[in-house]
Coordinates of C-alpha atoms in Angstrom, one line a residue:
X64 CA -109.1 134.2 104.4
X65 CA -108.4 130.4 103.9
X66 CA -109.6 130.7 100.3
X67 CA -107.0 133.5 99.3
X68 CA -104.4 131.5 101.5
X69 CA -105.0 128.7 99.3
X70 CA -104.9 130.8 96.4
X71 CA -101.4 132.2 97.1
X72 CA -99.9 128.7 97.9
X73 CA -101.3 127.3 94.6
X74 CA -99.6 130.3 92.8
X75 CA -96.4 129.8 94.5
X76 CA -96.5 126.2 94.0
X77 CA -97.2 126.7 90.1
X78 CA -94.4 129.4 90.0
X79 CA -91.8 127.1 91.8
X80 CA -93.0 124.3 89.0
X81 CA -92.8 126.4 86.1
X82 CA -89.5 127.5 87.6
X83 CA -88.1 123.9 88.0
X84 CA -89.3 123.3 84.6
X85 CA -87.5 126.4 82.9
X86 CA -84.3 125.3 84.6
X87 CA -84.5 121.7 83.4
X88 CA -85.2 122.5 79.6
X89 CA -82.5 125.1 79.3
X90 CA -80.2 122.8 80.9
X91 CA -81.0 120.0 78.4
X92 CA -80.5 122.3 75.9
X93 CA -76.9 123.8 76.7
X94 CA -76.8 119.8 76.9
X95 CA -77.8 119.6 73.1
X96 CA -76.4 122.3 71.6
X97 CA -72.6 121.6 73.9
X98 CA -72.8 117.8 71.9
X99 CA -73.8 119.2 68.5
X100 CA -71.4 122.0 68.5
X101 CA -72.1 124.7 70.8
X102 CA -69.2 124.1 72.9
X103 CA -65.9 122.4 73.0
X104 CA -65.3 121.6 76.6
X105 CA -68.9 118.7 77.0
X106 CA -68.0 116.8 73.6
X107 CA -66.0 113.3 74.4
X108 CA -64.2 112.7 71.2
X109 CA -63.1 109.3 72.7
X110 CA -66.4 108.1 73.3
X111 CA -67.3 109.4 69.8
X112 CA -64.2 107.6 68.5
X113 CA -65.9 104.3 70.1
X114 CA -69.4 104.6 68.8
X115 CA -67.6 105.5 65.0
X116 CA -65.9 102.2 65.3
X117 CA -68.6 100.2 66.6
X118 CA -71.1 101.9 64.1
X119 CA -68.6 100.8 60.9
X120 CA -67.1 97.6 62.5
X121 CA -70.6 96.0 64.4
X122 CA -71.8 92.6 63.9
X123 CA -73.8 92.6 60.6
X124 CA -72.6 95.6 59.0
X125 CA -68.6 94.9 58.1
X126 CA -67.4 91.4 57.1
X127 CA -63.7 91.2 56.9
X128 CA -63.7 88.1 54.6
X129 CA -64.8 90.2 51.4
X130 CA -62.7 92.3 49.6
X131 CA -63.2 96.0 49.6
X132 CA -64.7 97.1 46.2
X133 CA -62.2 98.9 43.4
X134 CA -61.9 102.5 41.9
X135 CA -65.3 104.4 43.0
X136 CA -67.3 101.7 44.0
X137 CA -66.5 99.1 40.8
X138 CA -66.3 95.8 40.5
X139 CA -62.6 96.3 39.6
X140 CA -59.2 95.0 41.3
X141 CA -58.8 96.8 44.7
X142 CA -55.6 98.8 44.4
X143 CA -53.1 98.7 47.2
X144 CA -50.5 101.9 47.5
X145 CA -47.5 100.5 48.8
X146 CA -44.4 102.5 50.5
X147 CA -41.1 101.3 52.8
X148 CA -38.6 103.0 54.8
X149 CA -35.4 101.0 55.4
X150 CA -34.2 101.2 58.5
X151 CA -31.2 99.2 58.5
X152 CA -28.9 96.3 57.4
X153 CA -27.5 93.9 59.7
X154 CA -25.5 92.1 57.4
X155 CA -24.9 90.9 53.9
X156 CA -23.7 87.4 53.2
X157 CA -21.7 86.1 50.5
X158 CA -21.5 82.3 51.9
X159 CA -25.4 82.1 52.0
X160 CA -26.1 84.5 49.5
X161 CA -28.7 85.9 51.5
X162 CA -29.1 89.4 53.7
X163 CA -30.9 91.0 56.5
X164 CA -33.1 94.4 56.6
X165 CA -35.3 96.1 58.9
X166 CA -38.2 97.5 57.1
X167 CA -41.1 99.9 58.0
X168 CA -43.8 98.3 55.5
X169 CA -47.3 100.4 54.4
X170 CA -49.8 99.4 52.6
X171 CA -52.9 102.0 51.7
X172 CA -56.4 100.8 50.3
X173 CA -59.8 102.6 50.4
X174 CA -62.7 100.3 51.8
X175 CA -66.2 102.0 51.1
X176 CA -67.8 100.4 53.6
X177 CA -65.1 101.9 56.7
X178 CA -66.3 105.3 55.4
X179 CA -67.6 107.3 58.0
X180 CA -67.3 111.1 56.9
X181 CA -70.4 111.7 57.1
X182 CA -71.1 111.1 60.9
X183 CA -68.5 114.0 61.9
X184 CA -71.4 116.6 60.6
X185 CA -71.1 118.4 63.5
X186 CA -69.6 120.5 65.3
X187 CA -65.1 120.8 65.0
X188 CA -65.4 116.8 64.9
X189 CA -63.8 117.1 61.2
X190 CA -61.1 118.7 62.2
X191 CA -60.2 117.0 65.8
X192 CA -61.2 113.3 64.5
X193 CA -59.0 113.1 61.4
X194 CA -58.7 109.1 61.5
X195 CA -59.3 106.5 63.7
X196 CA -56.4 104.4 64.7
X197 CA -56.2 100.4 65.7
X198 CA -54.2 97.6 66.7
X199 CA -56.0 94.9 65.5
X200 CA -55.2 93.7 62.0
X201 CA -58.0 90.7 62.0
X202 CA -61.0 93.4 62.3
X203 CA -61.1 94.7 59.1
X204 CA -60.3 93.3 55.5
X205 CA -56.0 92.9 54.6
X206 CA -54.6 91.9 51.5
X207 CA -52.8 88.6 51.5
X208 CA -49.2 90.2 50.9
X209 CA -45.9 88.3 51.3
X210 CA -42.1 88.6 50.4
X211 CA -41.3 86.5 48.0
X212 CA -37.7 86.4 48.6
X213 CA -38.3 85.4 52.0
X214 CA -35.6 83.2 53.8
X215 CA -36.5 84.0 57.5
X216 CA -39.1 87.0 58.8
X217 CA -40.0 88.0 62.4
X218 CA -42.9 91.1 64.3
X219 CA -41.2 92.9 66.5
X220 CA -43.4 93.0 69.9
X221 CA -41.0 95.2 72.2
X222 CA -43.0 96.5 74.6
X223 CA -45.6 96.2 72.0
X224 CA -46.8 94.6 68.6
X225 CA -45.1 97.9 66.3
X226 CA -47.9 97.5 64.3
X227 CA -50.9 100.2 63.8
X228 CA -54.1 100.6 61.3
X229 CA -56.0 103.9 60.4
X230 CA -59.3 104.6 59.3
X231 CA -59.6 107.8 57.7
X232 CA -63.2 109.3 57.2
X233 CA -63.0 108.7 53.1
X234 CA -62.2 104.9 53.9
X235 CA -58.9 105.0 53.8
X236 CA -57.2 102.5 55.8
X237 CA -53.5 102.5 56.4
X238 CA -51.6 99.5 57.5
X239 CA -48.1 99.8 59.1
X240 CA -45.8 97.6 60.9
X241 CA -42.4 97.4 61.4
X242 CA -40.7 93.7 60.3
X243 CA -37.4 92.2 60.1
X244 CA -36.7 90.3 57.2
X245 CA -33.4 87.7 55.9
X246 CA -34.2 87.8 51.9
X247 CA -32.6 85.6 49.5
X248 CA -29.8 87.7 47.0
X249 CA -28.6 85.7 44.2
X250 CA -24.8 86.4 43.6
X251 CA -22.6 86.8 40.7
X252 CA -19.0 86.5 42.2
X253 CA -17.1 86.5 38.9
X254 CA -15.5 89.6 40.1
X255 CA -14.8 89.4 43.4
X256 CA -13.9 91.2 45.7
X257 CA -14.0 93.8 42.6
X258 CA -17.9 93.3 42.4
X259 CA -21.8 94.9 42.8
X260 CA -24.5 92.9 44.1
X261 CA -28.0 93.4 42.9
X262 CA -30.1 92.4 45.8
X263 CA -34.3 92.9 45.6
X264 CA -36.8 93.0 47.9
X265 CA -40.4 91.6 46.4
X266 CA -43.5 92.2 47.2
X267 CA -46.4 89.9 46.0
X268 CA -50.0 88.9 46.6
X269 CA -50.3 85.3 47.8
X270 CA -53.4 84.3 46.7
X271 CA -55.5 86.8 44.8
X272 CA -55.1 87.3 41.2
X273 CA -54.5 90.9 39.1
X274 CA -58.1 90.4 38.4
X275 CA -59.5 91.1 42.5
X276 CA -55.9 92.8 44.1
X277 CA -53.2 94.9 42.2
X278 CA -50.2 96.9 44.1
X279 CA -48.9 100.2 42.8
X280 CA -45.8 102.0 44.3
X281 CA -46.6 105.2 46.0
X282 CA -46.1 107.9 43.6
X283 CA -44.0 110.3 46.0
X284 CA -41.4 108.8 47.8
X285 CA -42.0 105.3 47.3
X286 CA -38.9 103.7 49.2
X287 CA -37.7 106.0 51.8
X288 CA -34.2 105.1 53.2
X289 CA -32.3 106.1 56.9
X290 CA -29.9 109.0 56.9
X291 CA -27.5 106.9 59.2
X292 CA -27.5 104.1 56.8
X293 CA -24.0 101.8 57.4
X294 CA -23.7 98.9 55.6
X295 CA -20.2 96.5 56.6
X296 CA -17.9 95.9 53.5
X297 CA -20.5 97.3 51.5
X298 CA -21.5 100.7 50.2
X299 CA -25.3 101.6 48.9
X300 CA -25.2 102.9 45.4
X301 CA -28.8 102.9 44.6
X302 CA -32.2 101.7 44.3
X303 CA -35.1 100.9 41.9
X304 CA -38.6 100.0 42.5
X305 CA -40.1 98.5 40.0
X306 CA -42.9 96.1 38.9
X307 CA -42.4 92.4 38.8
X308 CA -45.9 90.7 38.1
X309 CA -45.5 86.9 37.7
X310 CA -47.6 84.1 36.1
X311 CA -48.0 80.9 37.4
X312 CA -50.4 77.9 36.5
X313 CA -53.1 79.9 38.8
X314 CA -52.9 82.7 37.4
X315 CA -51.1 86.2 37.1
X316 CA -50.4 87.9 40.4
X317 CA -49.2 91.2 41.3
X318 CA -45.6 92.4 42.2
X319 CA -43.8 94.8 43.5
X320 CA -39.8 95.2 43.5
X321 CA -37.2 97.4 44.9
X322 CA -33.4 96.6 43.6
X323 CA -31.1 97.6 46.1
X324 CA -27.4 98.0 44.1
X325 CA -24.2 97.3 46.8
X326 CA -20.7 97.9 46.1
X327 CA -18.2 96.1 48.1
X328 CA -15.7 98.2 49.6
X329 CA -12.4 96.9 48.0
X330 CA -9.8 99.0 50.9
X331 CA -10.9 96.0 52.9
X332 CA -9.7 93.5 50.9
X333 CA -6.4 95.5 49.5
X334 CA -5.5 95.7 53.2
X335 CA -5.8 92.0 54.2
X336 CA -5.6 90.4 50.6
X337 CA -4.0 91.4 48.3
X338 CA -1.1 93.5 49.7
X339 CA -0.2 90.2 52.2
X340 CA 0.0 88.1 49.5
X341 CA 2.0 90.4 47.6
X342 CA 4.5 90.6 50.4
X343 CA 4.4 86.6 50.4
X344 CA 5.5 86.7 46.6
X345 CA 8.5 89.1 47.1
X346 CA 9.0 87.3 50.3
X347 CA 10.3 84.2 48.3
X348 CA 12.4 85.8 46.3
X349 CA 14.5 86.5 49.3
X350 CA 15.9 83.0 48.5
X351 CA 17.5 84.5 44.9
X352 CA 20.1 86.1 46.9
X353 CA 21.1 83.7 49.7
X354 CA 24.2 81.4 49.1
X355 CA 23.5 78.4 46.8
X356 CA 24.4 76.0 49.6
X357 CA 22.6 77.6 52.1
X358 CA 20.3 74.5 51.9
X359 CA 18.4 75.0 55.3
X360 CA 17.8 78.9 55.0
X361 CA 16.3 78.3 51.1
X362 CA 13.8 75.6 51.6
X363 CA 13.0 77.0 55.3
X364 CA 11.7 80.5 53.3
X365 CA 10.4 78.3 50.6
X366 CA 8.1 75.8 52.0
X367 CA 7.3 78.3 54.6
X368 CA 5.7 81.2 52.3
X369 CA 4.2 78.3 50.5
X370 CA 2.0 77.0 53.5
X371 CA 1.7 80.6 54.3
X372 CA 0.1 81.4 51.0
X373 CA -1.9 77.8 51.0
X374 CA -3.4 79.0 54.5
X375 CA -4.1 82.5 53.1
X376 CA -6.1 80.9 50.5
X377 CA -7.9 78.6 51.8
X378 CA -9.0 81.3 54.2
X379 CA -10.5 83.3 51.8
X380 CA -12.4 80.3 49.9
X381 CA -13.7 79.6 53.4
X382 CA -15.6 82.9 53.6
X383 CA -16.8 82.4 49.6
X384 CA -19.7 79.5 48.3
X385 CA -18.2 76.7 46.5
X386 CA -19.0 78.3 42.6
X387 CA -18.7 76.6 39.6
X388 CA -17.0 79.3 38.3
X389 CA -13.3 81.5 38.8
X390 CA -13.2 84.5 40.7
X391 CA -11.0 87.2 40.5
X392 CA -9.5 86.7 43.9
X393 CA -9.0 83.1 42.6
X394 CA -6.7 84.0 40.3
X395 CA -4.8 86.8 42.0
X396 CA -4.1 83.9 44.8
X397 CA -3.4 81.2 42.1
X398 CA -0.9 83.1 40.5
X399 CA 0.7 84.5 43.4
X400 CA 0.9 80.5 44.5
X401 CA 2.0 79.7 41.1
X402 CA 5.5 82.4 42.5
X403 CA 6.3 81.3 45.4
X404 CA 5.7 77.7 44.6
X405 CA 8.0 78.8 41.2
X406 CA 10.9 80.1 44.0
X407 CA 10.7 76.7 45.8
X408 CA 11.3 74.9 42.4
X409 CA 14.2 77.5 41.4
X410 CA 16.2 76.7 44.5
X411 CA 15.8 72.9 43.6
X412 CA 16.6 73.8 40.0
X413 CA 19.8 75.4 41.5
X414 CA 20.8 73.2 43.9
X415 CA 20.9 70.8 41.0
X416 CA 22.9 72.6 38.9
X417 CA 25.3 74.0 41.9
X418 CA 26.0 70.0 41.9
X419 CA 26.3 69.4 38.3
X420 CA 28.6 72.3 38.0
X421 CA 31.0 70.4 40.9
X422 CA 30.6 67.1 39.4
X423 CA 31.6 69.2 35.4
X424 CA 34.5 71.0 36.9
X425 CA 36.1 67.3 38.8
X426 CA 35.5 65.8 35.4
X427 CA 37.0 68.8 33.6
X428 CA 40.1 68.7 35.9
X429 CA 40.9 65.8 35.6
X430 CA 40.9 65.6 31.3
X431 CA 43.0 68.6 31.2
X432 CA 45.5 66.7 33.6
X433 CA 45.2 63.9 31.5
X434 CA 45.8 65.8 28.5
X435 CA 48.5 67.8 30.0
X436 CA 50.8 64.4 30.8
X437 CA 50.2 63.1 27.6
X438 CA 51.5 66.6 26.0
X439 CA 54.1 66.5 28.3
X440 CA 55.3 62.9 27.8
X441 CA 54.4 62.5 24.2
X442 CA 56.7 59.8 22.5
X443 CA 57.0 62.1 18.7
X444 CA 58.8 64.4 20.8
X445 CA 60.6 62.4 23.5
X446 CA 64.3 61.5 22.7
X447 CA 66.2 58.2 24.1
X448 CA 69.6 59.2 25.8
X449 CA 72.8 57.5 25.0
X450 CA 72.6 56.7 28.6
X451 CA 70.4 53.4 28.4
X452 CA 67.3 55.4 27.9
X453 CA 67.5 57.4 31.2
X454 CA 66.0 61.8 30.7
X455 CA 68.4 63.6 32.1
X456 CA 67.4 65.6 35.5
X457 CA 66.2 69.3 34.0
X458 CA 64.1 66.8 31.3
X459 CA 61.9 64.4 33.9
X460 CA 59.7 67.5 35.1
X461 CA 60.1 70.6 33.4
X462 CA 56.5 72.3 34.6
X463 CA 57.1 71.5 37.6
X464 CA 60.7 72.9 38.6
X465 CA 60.8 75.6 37.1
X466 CA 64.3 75.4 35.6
X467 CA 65.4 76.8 32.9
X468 CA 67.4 74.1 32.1
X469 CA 70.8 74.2 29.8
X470 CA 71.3 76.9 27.4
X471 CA 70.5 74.6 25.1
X472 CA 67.4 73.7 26.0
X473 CA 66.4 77.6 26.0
X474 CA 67.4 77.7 22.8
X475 CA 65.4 75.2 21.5
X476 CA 67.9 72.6 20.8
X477 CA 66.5 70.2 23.3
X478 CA 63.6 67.9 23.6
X479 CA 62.2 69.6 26.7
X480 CA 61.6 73.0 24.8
X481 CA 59.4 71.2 22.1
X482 CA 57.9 69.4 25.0
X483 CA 57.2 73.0 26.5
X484 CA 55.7 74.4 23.5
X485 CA 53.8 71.7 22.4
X486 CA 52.1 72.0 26.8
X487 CA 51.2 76.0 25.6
X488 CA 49.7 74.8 22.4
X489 CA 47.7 72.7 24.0
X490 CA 46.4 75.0 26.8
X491 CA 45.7 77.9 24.2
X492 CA 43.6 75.0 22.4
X493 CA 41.3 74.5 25.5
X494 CA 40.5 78.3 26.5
X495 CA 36.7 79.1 25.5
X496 CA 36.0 81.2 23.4
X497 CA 34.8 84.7 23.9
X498 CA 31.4 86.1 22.3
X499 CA 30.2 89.7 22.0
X500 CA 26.9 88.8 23.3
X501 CA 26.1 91.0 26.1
X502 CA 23.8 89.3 27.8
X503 CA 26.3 86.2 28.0
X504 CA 29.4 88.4 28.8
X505 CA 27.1 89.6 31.4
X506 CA 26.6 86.3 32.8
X507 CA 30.1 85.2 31.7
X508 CA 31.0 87.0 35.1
X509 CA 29.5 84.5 37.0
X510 CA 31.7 80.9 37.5
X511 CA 28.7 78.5 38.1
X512 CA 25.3 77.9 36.3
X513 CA 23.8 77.8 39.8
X514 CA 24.9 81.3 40.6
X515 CA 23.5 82.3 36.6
X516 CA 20.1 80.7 37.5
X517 CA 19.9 83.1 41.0
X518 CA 21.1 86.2 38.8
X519 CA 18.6 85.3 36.3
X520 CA 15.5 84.9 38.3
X521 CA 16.2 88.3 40.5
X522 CA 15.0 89.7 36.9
X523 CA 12.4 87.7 35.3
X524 CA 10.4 86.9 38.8
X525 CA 9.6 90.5 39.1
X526 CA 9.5 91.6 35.9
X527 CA 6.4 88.5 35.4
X528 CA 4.8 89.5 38.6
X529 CA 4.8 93.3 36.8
X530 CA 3.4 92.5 34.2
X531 CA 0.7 89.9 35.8
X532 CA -0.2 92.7 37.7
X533 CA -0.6 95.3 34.9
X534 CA -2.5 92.8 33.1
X535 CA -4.8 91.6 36.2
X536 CA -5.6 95.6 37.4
X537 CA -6.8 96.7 33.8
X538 CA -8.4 93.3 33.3
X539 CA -11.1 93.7 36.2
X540 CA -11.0 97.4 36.8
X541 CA -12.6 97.6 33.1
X542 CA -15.0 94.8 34.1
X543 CA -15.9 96.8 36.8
X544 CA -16.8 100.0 35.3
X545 CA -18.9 97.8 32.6
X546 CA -20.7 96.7 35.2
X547 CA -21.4 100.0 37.0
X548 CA -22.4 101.3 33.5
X549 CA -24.8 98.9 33.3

């Protein structure tokens, strides 16, 4: 009985092992087969992420120091796809010549060695792990860009560095990061406020040569701009990229270029320009119809729309770089100076002639007295009285009694009729006399040259500043459309 006993508790004790070893190897096995494909729920694609990066990054396989081969595998230059979005302007300055954009920059490069394809074999790992994404820049190879029209530059690092690499399982890496940049823009102002700025954005290698590193713009899409793009004073009428490759005594490097063409909005300058200091100029001419010795109201207006337009002026130069050449708002201000400057020196002009005029018609009164006595009291046609020389009483001042004397005298039998008519010949002798000229009948009907000079410039001022203007608008708007053909 023990033996059997024995027997049967062996036989259990072999089934309960073969039992525990069943149940171990299937469970390793739904282990397996969950990690190599068998199911969805066991596989950590985290921790398979992790071993990826260790297994293409680790000590002794990757060195970031050497440049990733070119075009399958050569020896060639490693080509760099480049692409930007533009995400806004903060401002564009004239004074500096310089402005400011916020740029989402990419650069795209394949690296053989980050290629890892062939460890996603298994299972849906293709499709859930389609790259690998990083923050640090300084664990794998980057190109040596720059901006080469870089004034000023900063990373933005709110909350966190905006900056991101992928690894995709061809070896593709993609670099990203969000920059703000102040780039220099050389200026042409000849035409201002009238004008377009070309302003470029350049993208260069700093140190390799076209022989080990060349960029090429993305063919689709290459610069990518905002929807909600606002620009101040200015208005975005297009962009270019382009290729800009340079030469230098080290050798020829690789460039990339995108032309940004603004045009100034001109409403903002017709508003507080150009229609104040058109005002200014018709302004002064106020002073054309005030009185002539209304000395204190003249050269008030005068010197005051002067240092009004001086101010305006200076203004504006304040706001524009010293150039070495005229702009078109220099010469709109210049001549509207020239005007009012012009009124100030027609009022002198005036005031000069109102006193000329009084000092001409004192002098002119008095010869036509003179001449009058001497008419009067000629000796051809004075007669000595029997009396001892003594003129009877109607003879001594015939102009001035009015008497008609003796009927002899009427008559012409007297000395004081020949007296008489010799006074109308000499009157009818003095009277101007008149032209058919209209334009000096027209002015005829004004006594004084002062009053002629006023009359004269309410006409020509205007009709000048007309045609200035006629000759100014067509001037520089035909510039400008040259320029936008070009």
């Amino acid at each position: 009985m023990k033996t059997v006993s024995v027997i049967i508790a062996n036989h259990w004790l072999y089934s309960l092992n073969l039992s525990l070893l069943l149940l171990v190897f299937l469970d390793s096995g739904w282990t397996l087969q969950s990690r190599h494909g068998g199911g969805n729920l066991m596989i950590n694609y985290r921790e398979e992420e992790k071993r990826i990066l260790d297994e293409i990054l680790g000590k002794g396989v990757y060195d970031n120091r050497i440049r990733p081969s070119g075009t399958n595998g050569t020896d060639d230059a490693t080509l760099i796809m480049v692409n930007l979005f533009i995400r806004s302007f903060a401002k564009i300055d004239d004074v500096k010549m310089e402005y400011s954009v916020q740029i989402t920059f990419r650069q795209k490069w394949s690296d053989d060695r980050l290629t890892y394809k062939h460890k996603l074999g298994h299972g849906d790992m293709q499709s859930r792990i389609k790259y690998l994404t990083m923050t640090d820049a300084k664990k794998v190879w980057m190109p040596d860009t720059f901006f080469r029209n870089e004034k000023e530059g900063r990373f933005h690092n709110i909350l966190v560095p905006n900056v991101y690499i992928r690894i995709f399982p061809d070896g593709y890496v993609l670099y990203s990061i969000r920059v703000s940049l102040t780039l220099a823009c050389p200026m042409n102002l000849k035409l201002y406020p009238l004008d377009r700025q070309k302003c470029s954005l350049r993208v260069a290698s700093y140190g390799w040569t076209t022989d080990d590193l060349k960029y090429q713009w993305k063919t689709d899409n290459p610069v990518q701009i905002t929807d909600d793009l606002h620009l101040p004073r200015f208005t975005l009428e297009k962009y270019v990229s382009d290729y800009c490759n340079i030469k230098t005594n080290t050798g020829e490097y690789s460039c990339l270029t995108v032309d940004l063409t603004f045009k100034r909005e001109f409403s903002y300058y017709l508003l507080t320009i150009y229609v104040p200091c058109c005002m200014l100029v018709i302004v002064s001419w106020v002073s054309f119809w005030l009185d002539p010795n209304a000395v204190p109201a003249r050269v008030s207006l005068g010197v005051t729309t002067l240092l009004t337009m001086s101010t305006q002026q200076a203004s504006i130069n304040n706001s524009l770089p010293p150039v070495a050449y005229t702009k078109a708002i220099d010469v709109w201000t210049g001549v509207c100076i020239f005007f009012v400057f012009g009124a100030l020196l027609e009022y002198a002009l005036v005031n000069y002639a109102s006193r000329s005029d009084a000092q001409r018609l004192a002098k002119r009164k008095q010869k036509k007295q003179v001449e009058l006595d001497k008419c009067a009291f000629d000796p051809e046609h004075m007669e000595e009285s029997h009396n001892g020389g003594s003129f009877p009483m109607y003879f001594q001042k015939p102009m001035m009694r009015g008497s008609p004397g003796p009927p002899g005298a009427m008559r012409g039998s007297g000395p004081n009729f020949a007296n008489i008519n010799n006074i109308h010949q000499c009157e009818i002798h003095m009277k101007p006399r008149k032209r058919k000229n209209f334009l000096q009948a027209w002015l005829n009907k004004f006594p004084s040259r002062a009053k002629k000079i006023d009359v004269l410039s309410r006409v020509i001022f205007p009709a000048i500043f007309a045609f200035f203007n006629l000759s100014y608008w067509t001037f520089y708007l035909t510039q400008e459309a040259n320029t936008d053909v070009k």
